[in-house]
mmCIF file of C-alpha atoms in Angstrom:
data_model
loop_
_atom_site.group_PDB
_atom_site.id
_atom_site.type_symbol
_atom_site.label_atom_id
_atom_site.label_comp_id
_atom_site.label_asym_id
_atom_site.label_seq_id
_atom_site.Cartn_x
_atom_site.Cartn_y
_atom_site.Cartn_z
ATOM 1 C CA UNK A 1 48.598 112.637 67.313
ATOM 2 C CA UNK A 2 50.478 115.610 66.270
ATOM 3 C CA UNK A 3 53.644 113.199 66.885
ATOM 4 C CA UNK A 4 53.121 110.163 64.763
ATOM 5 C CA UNK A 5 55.446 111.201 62.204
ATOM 6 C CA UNK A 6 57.991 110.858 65.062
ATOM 7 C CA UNK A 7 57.157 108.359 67.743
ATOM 8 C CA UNK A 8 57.712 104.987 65.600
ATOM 9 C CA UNK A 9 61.109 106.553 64.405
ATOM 10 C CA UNK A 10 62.026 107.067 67.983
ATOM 11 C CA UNK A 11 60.833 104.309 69.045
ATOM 12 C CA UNK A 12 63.025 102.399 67.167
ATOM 13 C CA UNK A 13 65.976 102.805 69.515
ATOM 14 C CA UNK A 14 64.190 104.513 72.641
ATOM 15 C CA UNK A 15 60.686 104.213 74.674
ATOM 16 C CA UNK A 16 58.958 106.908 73.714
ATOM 17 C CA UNK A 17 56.016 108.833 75.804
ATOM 18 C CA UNK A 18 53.848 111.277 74.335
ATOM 19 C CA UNK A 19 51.869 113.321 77.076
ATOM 20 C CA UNK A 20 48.592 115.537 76.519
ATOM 21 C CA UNK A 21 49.103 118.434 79.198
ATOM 22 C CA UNK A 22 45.937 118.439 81.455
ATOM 23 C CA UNK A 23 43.079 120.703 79.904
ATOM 24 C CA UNK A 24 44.421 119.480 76.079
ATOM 25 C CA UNK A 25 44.077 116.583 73.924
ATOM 26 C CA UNK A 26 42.552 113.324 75.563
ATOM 27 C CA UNK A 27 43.474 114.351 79.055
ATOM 28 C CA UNK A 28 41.199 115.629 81.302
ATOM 29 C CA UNK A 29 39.785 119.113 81.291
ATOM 30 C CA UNK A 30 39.199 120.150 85.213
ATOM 31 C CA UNK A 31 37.256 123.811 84.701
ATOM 32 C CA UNK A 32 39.263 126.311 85.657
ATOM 33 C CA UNK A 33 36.542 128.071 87.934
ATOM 34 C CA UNK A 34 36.717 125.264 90.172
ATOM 35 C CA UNK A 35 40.059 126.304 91.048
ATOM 36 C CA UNK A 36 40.775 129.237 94.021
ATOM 37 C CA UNK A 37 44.319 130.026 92.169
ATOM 38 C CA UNK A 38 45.539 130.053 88.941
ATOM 39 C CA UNK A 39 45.197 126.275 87.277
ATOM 40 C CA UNK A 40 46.221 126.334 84.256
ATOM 41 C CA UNK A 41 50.204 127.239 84.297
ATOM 42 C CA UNK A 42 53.447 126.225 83.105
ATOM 43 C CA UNK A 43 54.097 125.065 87.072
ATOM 44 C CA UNK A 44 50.806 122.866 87.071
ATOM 45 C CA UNK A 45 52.058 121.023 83.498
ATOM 46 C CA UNK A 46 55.516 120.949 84.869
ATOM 47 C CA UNK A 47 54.463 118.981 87.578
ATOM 48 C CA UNK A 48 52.332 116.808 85.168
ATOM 49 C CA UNK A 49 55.269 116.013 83.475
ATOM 50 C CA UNK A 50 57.615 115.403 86.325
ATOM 51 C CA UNK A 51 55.084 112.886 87.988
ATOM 52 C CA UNK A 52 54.472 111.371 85.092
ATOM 53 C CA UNK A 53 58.062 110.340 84.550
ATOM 54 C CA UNK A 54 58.132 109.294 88.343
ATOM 55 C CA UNK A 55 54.718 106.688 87.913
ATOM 56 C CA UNK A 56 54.627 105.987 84.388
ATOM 57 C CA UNK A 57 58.790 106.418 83.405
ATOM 58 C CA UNK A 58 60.080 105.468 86.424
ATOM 59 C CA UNK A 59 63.242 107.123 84.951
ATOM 60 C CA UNK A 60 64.992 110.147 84.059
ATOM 61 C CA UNK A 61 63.647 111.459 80.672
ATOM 62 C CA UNK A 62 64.683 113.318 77.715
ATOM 63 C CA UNK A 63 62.240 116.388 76.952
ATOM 64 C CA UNK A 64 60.828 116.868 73.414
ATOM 65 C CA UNK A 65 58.831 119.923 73.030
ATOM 66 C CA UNK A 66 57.543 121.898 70.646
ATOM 67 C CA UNK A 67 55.519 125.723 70.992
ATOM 68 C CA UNK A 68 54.059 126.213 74.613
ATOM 69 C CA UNK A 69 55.126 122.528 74.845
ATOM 70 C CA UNK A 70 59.032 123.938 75.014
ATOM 71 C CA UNK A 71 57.951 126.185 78.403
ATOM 72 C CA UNK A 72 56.709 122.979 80.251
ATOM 73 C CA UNK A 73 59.416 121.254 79.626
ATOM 74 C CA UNK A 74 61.980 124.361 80.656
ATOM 75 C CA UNK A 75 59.940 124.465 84.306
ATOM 76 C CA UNK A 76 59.559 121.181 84.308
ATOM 77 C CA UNK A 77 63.192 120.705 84.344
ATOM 78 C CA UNK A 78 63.719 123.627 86.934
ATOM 79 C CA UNK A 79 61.525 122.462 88.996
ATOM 80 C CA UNK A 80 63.041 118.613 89.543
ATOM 81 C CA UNK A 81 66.348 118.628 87.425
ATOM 82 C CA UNK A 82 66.936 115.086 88.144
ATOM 83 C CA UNK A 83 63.997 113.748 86.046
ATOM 84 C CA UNK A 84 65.611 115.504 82.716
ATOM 85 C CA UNK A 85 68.538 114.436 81.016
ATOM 86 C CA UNK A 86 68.426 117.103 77.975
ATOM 87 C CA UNK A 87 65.805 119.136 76.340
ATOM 88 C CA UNK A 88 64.916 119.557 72.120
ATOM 89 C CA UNK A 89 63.434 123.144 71.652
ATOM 90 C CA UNK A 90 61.615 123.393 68.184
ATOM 91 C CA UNK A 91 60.135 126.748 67.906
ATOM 92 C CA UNK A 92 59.223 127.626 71.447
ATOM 93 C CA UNK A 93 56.478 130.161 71.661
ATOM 94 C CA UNK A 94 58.216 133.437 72.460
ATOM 95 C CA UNK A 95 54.874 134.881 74.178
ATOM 96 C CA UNK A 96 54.812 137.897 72.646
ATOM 97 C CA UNK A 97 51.036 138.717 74.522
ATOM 98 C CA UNK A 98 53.002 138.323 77.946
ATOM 99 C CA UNK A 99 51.964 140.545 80.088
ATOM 100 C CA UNK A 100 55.748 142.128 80.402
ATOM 101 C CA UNK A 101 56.180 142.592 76.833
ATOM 102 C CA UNK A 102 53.430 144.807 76.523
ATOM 103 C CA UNK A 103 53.368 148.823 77.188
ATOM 104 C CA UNK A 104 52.395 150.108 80.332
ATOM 105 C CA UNK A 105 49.729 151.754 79.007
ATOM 106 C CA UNK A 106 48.091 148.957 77.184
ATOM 107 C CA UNK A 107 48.063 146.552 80.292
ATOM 108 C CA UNK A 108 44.641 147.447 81.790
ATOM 109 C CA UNK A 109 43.509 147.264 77.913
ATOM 110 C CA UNK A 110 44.763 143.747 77.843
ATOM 111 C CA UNK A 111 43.104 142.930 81.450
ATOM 112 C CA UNK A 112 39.944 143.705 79.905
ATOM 113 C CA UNK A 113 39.519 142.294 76.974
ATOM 114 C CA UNK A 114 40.505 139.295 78.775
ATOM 115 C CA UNK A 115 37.539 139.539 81.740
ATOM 116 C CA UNK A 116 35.486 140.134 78.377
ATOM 117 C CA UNK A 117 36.516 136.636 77.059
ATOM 118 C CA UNK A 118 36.149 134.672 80.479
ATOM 119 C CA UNK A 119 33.350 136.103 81.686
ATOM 120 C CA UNK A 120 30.806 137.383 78.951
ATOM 121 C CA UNK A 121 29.343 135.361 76.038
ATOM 122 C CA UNK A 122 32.068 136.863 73.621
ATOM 123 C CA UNK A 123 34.668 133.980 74.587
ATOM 124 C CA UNK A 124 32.109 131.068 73.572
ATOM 125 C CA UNK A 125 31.298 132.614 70.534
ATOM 126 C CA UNK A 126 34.845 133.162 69.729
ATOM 127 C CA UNK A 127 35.570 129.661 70.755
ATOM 128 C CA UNK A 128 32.568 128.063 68.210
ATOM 129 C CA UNK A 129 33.959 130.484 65.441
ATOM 130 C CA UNK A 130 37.584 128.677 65.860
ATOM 131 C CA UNK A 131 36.579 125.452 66.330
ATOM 132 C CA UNK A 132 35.299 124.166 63.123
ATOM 133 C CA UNK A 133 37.187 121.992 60.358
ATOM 134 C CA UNK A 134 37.609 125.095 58.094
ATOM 135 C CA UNK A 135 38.652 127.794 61.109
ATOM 136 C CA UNK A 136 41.396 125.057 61.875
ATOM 137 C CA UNK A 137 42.584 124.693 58.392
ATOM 138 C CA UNK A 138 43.045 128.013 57.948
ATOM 139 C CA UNK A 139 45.077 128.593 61.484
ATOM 140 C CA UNK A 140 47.895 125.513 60.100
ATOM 141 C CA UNK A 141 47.847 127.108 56.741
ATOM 142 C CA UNK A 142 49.322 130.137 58.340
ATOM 143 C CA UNK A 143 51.589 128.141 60.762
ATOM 144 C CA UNK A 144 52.773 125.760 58.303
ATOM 145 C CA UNK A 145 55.367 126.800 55.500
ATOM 146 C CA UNK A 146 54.112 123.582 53.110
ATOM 147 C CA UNK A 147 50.258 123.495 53.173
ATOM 148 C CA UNK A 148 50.290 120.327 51.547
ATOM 149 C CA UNK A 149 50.923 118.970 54.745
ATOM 150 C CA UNK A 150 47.625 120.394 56.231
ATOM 151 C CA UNK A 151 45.871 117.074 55.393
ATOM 152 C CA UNK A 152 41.917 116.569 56.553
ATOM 153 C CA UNK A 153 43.245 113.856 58.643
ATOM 154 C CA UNK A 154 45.714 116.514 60.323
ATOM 155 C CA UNK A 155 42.131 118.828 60.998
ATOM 156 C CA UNK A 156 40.190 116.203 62.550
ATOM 157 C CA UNK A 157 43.520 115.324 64.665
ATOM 158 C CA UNK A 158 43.529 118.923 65.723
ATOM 159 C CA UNK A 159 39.880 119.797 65.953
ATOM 160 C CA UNK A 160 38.583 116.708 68.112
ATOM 161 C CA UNK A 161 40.070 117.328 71.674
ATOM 162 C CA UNK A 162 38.724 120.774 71.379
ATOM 163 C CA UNK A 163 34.782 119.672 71.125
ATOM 164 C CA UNK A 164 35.322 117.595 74.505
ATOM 165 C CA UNK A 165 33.559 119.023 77.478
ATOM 166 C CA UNK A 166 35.165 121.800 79.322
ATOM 167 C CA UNK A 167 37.399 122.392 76.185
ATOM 168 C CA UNK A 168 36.074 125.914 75.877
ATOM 169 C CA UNK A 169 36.585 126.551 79.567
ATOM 170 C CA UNK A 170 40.447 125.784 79.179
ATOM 171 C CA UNK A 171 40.929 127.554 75.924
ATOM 172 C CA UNK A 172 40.017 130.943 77.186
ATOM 173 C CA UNK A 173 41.872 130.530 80.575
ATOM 174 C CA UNK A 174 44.434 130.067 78.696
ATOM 175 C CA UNK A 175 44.399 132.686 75.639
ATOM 176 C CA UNK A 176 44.064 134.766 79.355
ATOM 177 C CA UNK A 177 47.171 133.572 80.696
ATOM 178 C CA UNK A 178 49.823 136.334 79.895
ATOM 179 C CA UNK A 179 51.710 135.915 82.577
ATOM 180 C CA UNK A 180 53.692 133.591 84.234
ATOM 181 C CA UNK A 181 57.278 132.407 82.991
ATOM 182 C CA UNK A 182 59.074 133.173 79.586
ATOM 183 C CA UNK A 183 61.678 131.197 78.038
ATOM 184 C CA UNK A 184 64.418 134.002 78.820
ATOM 185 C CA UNK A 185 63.386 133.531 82.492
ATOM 186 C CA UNK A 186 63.864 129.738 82.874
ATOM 187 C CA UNK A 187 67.068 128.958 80.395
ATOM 188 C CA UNK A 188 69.491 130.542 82.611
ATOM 189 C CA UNK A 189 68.088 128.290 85.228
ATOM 190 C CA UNK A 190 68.156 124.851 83.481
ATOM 191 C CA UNK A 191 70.706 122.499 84.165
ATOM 192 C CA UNK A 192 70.686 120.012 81.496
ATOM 193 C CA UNK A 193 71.777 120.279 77.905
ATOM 194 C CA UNK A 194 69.351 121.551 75.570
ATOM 195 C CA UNK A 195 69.434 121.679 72.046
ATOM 196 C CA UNK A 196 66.911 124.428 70.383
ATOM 197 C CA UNK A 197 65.972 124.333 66.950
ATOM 198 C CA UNK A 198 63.638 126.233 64.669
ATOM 199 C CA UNK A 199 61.941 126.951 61.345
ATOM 200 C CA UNK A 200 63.003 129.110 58.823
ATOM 201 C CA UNK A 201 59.724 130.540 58.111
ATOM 202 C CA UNK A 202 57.997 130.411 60.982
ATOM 203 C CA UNK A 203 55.262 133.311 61.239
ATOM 204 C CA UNK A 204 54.296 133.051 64.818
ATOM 205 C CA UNK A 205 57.568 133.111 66.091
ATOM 206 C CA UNK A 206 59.978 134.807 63.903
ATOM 207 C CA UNK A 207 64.118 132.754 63.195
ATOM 208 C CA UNK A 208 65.483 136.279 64.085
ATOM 209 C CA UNK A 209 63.673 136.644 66.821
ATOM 210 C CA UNK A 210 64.817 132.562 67.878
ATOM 211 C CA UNK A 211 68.622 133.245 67.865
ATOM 212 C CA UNK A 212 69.027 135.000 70.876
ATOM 213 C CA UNK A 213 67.874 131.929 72.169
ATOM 214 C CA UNK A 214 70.890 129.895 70.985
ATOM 215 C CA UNK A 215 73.232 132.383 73.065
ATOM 216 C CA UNK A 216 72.276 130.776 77.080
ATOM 217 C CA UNK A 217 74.967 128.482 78.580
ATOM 218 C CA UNK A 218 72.760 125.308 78.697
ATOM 219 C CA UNK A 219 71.800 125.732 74.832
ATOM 220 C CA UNK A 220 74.116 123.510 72.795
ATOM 221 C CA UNK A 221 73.157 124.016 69.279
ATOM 222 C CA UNK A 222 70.716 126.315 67.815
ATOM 223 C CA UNK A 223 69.863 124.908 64.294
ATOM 224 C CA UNK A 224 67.475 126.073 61.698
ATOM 225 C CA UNK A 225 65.610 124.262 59.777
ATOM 226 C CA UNK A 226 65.184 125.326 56.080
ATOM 227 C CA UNK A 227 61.475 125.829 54.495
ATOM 228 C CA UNK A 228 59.919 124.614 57.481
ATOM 229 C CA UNK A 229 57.233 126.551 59.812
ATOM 230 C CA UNK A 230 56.042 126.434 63.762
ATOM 231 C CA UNK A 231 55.754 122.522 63.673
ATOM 232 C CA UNK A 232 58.871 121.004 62.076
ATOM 233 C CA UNK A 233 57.701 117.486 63.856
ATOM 234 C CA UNK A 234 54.595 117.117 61.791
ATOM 235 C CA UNK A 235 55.670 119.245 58.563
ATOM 236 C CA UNK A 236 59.668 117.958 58.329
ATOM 237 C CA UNK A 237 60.163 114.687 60.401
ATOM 238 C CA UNK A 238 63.131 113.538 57.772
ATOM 239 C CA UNK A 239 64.790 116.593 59.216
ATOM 240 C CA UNK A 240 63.850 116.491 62.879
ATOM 241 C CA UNK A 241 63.635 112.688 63.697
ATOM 242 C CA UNK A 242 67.625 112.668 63.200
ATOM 243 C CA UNK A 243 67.848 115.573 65.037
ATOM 244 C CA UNK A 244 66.525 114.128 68.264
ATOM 245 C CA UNK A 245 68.093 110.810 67.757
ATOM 246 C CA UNK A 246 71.662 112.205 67.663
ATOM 247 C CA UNK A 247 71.076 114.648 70.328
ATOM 248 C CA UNK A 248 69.087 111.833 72.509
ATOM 249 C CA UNK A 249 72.311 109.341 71.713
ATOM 250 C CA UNK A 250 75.258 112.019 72.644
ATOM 251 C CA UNK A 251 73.553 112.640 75.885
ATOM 252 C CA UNK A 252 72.657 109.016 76.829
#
């Protein structure tokens, strides 16, 4: 849903996929406590994707990605570099609560608080205060530069996969999960062309911060995208839509 500014454009020229990573949107939500290991990670979604293009592709793909989406498809495409043929970056989530990026001191802190939230009442009742239509609205206000595009039907979009069973479950497991791989770790490794691009006033994940991203070997083109915050898919499609066609069409 948060693509349908993009898919019909896309579609236009290309078959176009959009994927719900196991534990989000529409797919299913396995709870994590079920699990011996670690579930929910970047390698389980990169598999996702990579089996997905093998059953339901049955091709080589082109990666899309946007936030925490931009990590899967980086391991995704380590992991089984034959199934990508490039990768669009907009705004990848830096991860600034990894686990590394924090000071040694404030590690067993961190550890903590997150036991609290898996394992006490304090992560469901953090979960119902986030999870209502006005809690929602307020989170894309800050994320997106023009609010006008933080319609009710954008909310509801938003909102709905997280009142599905076992929603709560997977939310905390994975506001918990500071560790595993950062962006920094898995571009040096990626062998496909990837083309990262971000907006200018992004709050969650700073332009400055971005550029250092534009400097690996496999990046291309870093580009920024003027007025435009975390999501330039849903907030400026006339501006990323001809972005990924051009990119999709150099590479083909």
């Amino acid at each position: 849903d948060h693509w349908r500014k993009n898919i019909p454009a896309l579609a236009m020229a290309n078959r176009v996929y959009a994927i719900d990573l196991i534990g989000y949107g529409y797919s299913d939500k396995p709870n994590p406590r079920e699990f011996e290991e670690s579930f929910y990670t970047f390698e389980t979604w990169g598999e996702q994707l990579n089996t997905f293009c093998a059953e339901v592709v049955k091709s080589d793909a082109f990666f899309i990605c946007n936030s925490i989406g931009g990590l899967v498809g980086l391991q995704a495409a380590v992991m089984k570099p034959q199934t990508c043929k490039g990768i669009v970056l907009l705004d990848i989530s830096l991860r600034m609560l990894h686990i590394n990026k924090q000071p040694w001191f404030g590690r067993p802190f961190i550890r903590s608080f997150q036991n609290l939230l898996r394992n006490t009442v304090i992560g469901k009742l953090f979960f119902n205060a986030v999870a209502t239509p006005e809690s929602v609205k307020n989170i894309l206000c800050q994320c997106y530069h023009d609010t006008s595009a933080v319609t009710d039907e954008l909310v509801q979009m938003i909102l709905q996969p997280g009142l599905d069973p076992g929603a709560v479950d997977v939310f905390l497991e994975f506001i918990c999960y500071s560790g595993g791989p950062l962006p920094e770790d898995l571009l040096p490794l990626v062998k496909c062309p990837v083309l990262v691009a971000w907006g200018e006033k992004d709050p969650w994940e700073p332009v400055e911060l971005g550029r250092a991203y534009g400097s690996f070997d496999a990046v291309e083109d870093f580009v920024v995208l003027p007025n435009v915050g975390h999501c330039p898919q849903d907030e400026a499609p006339e501006l990323v839509n001809p972005l990924v066609e051009s990119f999709v069409k150099l590479h083909s």
